[in-house]
XYZ file of C-alpha atoms in Angstrom:
384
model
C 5.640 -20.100 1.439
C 3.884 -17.904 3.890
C 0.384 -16.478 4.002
C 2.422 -12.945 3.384
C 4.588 -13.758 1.218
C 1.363 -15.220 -0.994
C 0.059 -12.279 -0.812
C 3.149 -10.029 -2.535
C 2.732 -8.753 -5.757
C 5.495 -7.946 -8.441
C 5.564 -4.328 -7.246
C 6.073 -6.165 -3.634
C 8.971 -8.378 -4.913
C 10.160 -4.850 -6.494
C 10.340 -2.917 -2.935
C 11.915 -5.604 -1.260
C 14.663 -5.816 -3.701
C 15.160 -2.363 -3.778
C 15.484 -3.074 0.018
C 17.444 -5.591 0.036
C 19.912 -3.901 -1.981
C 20.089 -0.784 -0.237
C 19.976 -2.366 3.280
C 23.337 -4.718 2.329
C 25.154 -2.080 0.177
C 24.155 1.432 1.789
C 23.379 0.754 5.392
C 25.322 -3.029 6.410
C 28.702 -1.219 5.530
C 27.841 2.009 7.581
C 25.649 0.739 10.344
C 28.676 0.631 13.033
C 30.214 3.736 11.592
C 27.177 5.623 12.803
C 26.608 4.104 15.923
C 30.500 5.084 16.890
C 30.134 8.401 15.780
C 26.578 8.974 16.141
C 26.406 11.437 13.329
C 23.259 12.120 11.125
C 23.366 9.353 8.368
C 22.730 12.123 5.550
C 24.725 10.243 2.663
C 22.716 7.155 3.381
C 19.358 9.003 3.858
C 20.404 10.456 0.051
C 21.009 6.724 -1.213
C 17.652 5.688 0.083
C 16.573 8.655 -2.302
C 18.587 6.906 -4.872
C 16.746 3.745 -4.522
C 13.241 5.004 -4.278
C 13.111 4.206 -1.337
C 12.278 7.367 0.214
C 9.303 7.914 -1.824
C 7.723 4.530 -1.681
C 4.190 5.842 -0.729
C 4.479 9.630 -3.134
C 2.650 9.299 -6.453
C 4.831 9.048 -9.186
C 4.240 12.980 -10.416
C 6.136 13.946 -7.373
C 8.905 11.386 -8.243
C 7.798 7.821 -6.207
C 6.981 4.821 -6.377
C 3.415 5.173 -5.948
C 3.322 2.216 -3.462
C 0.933 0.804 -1.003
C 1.639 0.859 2.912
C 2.787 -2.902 3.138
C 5.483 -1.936 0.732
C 6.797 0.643 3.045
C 6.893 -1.810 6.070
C 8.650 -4.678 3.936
C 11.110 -1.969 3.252
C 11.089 -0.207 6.693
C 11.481 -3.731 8.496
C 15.127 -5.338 6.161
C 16.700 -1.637 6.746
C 16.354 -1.962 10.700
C 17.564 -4.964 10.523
C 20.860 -3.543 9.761
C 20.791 -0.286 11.920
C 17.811 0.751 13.879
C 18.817 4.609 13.556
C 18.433 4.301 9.879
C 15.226 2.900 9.653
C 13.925 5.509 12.378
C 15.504 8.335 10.476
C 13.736 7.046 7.121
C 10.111 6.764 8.939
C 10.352 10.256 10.440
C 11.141 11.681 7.145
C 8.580 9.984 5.466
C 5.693 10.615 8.336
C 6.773 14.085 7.821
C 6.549 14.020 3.861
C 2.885 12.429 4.080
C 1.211 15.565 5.440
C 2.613 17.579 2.778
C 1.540 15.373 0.355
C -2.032 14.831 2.232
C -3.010 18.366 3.009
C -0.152 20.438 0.694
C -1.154 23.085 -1.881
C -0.291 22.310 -5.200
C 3.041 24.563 -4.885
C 3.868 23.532 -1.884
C 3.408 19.989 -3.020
C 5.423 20.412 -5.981
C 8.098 22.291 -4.162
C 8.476 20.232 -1.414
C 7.796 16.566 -2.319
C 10.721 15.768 -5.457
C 13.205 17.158 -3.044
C 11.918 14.734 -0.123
C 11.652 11.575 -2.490
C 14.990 12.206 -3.860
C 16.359 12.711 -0.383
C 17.683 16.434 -1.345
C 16.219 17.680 2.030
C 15.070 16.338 5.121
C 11.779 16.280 6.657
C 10.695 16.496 10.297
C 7.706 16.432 12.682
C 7.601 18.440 15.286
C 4.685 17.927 17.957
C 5.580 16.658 21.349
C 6.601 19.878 24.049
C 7.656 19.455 27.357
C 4.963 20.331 29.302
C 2.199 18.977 27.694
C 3.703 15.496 25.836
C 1.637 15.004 22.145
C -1.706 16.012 23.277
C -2.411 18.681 20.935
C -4.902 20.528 23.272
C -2.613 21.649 25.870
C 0.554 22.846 23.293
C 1.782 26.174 24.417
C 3.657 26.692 21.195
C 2.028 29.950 19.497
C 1.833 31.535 15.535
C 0.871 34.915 15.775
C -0.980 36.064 12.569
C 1.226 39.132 11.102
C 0.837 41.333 7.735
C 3.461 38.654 5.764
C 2.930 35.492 7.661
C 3.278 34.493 11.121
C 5.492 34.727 13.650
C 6.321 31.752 16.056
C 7.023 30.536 19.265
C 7.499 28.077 21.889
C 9.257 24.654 23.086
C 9.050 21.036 21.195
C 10.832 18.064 22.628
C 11.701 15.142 20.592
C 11.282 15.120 17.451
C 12.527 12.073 14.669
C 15.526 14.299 12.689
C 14.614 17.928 14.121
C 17.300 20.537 13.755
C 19.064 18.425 10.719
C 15.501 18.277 8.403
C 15.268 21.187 5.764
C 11.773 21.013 6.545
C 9.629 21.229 9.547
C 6.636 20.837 10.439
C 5.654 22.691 13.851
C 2.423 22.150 15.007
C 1.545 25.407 16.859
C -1.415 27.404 18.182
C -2.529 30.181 15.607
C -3.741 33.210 17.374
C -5.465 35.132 16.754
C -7.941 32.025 17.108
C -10.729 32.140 14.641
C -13.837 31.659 16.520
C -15.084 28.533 13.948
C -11.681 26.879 15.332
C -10.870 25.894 18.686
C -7.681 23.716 17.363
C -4.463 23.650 16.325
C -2.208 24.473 13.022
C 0.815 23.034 11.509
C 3.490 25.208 10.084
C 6.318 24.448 7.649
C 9.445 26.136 8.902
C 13.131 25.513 6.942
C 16.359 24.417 9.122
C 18.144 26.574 11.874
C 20.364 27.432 9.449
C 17.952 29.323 6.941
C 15.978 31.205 9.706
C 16.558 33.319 12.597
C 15.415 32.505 16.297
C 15.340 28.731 15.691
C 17.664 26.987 18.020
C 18.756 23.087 18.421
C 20.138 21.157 21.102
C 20.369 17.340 20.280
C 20.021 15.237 23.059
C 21.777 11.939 23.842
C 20.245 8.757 24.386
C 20.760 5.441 25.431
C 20.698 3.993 21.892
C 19.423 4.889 17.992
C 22.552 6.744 17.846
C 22.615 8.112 14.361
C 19.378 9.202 14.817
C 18.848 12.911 15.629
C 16.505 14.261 18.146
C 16.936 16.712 20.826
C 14.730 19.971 22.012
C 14.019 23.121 19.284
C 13.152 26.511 20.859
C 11.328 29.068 18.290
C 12.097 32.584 19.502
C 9.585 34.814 17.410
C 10.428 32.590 13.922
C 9.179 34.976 10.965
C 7.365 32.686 8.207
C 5.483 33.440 5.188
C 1.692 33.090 4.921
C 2.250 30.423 2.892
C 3.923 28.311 5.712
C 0.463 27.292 6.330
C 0.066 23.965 6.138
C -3.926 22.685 5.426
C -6.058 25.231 7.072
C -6.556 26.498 10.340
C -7.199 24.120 13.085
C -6.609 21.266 11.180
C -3.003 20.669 12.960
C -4.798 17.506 15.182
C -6.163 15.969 12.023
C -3.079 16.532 10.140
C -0.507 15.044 13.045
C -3.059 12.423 14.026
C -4.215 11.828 10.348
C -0.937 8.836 10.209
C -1.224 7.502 13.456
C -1.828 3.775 12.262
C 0.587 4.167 9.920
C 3.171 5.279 11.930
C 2.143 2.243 15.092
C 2.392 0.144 12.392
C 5.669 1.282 10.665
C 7.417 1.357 14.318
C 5.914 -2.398 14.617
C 8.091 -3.139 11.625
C 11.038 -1.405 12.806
C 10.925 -3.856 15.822
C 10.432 -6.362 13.929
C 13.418 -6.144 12.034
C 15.545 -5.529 15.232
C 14.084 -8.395 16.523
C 15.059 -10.496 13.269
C 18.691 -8.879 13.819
C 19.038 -10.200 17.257
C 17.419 -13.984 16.487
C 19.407 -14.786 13.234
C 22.864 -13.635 15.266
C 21.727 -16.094 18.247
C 20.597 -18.982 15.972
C 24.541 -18.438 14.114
C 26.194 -18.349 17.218
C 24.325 -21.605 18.634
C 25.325 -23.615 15.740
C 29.163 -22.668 15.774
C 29.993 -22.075 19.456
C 30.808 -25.565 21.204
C 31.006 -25.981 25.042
C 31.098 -29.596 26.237
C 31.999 -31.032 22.994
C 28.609 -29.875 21.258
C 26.985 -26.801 19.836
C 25.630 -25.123 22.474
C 22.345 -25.023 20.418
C 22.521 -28.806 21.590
C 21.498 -27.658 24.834
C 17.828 -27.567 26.060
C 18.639 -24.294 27.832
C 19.506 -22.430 24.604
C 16.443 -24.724 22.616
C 14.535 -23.041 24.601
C 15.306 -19.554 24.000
C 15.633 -20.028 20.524
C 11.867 -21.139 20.094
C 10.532 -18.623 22.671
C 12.387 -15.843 20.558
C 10.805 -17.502 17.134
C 7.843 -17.239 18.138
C 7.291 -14.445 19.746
C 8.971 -12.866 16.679
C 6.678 -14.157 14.061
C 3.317 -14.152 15.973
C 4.715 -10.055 15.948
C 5.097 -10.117 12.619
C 1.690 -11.533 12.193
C 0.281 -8.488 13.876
C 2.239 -6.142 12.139
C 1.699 -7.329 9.057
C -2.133 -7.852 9.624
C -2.462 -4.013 10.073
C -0.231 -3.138 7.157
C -2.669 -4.858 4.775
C -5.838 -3.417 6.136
C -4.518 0.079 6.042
C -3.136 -0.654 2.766
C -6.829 -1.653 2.054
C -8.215 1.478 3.136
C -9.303 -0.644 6.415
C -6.599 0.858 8.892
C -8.003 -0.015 12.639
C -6.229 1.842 16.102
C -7.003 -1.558 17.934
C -4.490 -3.385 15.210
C -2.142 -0.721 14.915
C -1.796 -0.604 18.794
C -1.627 -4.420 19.182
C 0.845 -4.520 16.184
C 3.187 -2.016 17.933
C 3.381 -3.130 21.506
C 3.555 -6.697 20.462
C 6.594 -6.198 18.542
C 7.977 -3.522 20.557
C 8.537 -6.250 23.090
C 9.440 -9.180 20.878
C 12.227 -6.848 19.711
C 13.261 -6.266 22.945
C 13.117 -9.880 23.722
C 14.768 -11.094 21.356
C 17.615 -8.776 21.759
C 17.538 -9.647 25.322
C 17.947 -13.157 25.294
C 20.152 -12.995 22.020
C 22.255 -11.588 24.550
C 21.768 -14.626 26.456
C 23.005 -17.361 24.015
C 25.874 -15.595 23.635
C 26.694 -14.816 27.358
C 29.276 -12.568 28.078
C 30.892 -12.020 24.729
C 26.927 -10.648 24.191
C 27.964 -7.423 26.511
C 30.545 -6.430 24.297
C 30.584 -3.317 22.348
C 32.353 -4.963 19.364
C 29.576 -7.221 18.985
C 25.979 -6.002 17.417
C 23.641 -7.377 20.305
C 24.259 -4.586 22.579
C 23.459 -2.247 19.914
C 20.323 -4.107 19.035
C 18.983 -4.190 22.698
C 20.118 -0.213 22.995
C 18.159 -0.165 20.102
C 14.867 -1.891 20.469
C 14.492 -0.295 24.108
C 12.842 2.745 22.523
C 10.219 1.669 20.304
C 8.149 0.398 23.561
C 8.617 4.418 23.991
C 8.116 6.633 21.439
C 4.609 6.917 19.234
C 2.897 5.691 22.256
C 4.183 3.660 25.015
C 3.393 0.219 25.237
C 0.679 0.969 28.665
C -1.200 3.333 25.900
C -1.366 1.081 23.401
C -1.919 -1.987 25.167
C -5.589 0.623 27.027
C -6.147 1.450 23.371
C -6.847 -2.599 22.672
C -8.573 -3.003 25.735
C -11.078 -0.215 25.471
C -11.948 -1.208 21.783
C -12.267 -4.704 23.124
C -13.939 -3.940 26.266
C -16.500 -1.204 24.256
C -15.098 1.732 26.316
């Protein structure tokens, strides 16, 4: 037994089935499906509402489990192990759901948050703009105060579901600027479909196929005073507010790639024979094999280190950032030299590895790249 799995409670043991389930009988069956046709995974997303999945961390008056964080990466972690566009779809929902629940009024709470847990709409986060990346203090998008509400407009890039999500939240510049705020706000504006001058064009990318992201333009968006999300100038704190949470959830996404990638090597090396042996006979492949274990579980260590403190109340941005570039790269490595065991049958689109590499390449991207995390743990250490 390991030190984590001493640590698991019954409502642990409860997640993970719940998991397990959904991750064999929801995603395993659809996970290629997707990936072919790259289409927004909506009847899945609503059978992770189904399993309660959705609302692992939501109290249970909003219809959730009323889980801790290490819950949610047990969970997050088996379902990327069967598609990584799933799992990424799931955490950008529910990193969009926990600032509703965090700095929501009671309505919007209670009209928001049953429909998010059950998986009845979508949720989105929508930060990151093209000239000025995710640093809050140089956004050009704008809210301009009106008599009803606000009217907005601008450019965001990226975005984990934007364009399909019933809900988003745009973080945006409210002018005018009180003079007690100096910051940005967030704003909760409905799909494309339900408002005029919102606009989507998905983007295509090398892999997380199902998973939907692309640039939104907001071309004088009318919203309701109530759109308001927290107060003013409270959009930093509110987008920033998850940041270990979401390094951390990421680090489990990786880490179930990762586990994808090793267990189909370790298969393969028992039953393929070359020279009258399994080629896991040979040094070569012995070799790989331990370098990916390792690497895997010492990431898993990491991850799983941060998910318990912040799960404590102890959440740290040293661990979180050490967590996520650590098994950003063992995910990446162990897709890599998965690859490798299998040789050339490991290129082939009609076997997973490809996807898995495809795959893993972007978590050493997105919420941070691996250089910022890895200054992050070197300034804490260093005292900068």
């Amino acid at each position: 037994m390991t030190l984590l799995e001493r640590a698991l409670s019954e409502e642990h043991h409860d997640v993970l089935d719940r998991a397990e389930t959904f991750a064999t009988e929801s995603v395993a069956p659809r996970a290629e499906e997707i990936e072919r046709s790259r289409e927004f995974p909506r009847d899945v997303v609503e059978a992770a509402g189904d399993a309660g999945l959705l609302g692992i961390l939501v109290p249970e008056e909003y219809g959730g489990l009323g889980g801790d964080f290490l819950s949610y990466c047990l969970a997050i972690e088996r379902i990327a192990e069967e598609s990584g566009a799933v799992a990424e779809t799931i955490q950008g929902h529910t990193f969009a759901m926990l600032p509703v629940l965090n700095f929501g009024t009671d309505a919007q709470r209670e009209r928001l948050l049953p429909d998010m847990v059950a998986g009845d709409a979508v949720g989105s986060m929508l930060l990151t703009e093209p000239g000025a990346g995710s640093s809050p203090t140089e956004l050009g998008t704008v809210a301009e105060a009106t008599d009803t509400g606000y009217r907005i407009s601008g450019e965001k890039s990226f975005g984990t579901n934007a364009g399909v999500a019933d809900v988003h939240l745009v973080v945006a510049r409210k002018r005018p600027q009180p003079e007690d705020s100096h910051g940005v706000s967030v704003f909760l504006v409905p799909s494309p479909d339900e408002v005029d001058g919102f606009s989507f064009e998905r983007g295509e990318y090398l892999g997380m196929h199902g998973h939907v992201t692309g640039d939104s333009t907001f071309d004088d968006v009318a919203v309701d005073a109530d759109a308001l999300l927290g107060a003013v100038g409270q959009g930093f704190r509110i987008a920033m507010g998850t940041i270990d949470m979401a390094r951390t959830g990421l680090g489990a996404i990786g880490c179930g790639i990762g586990r994808a990638a090793f267990d189909e090597a370790v298969a393969y090396a028992g039953d393929r024979r070359q020279g009258g042996k399994a080629v896991g006979e040979y040094q070569a492949v012995q070799v790989l094999v331990a370098e990916m274990d390792s690497r895997l579980e010492s990431a898993r260590g990491l991850v799983y280190d941060s998910a318990v403190r912040i799960a404590d109340g102890e959440g740290d941005t040293r661990v979180s950032s050490r967590a996520k570039f650590t098994a950003s790269e063992a995910a990446e490595f162990c897709a890599r030299n998965a690859m490798q065991v299998y040789g050339g049958k490991g290129y082939r689109t009609d076997y997973p590895l490809e996807r898995y590499y495809r795959d893993a390449r972007i978590l050493a991207i997105i919420g941070g790249t691996t250089e910022i995390q890895k200054t992050t743990v070197a300034s804490a250490a260093l005292g900068l």
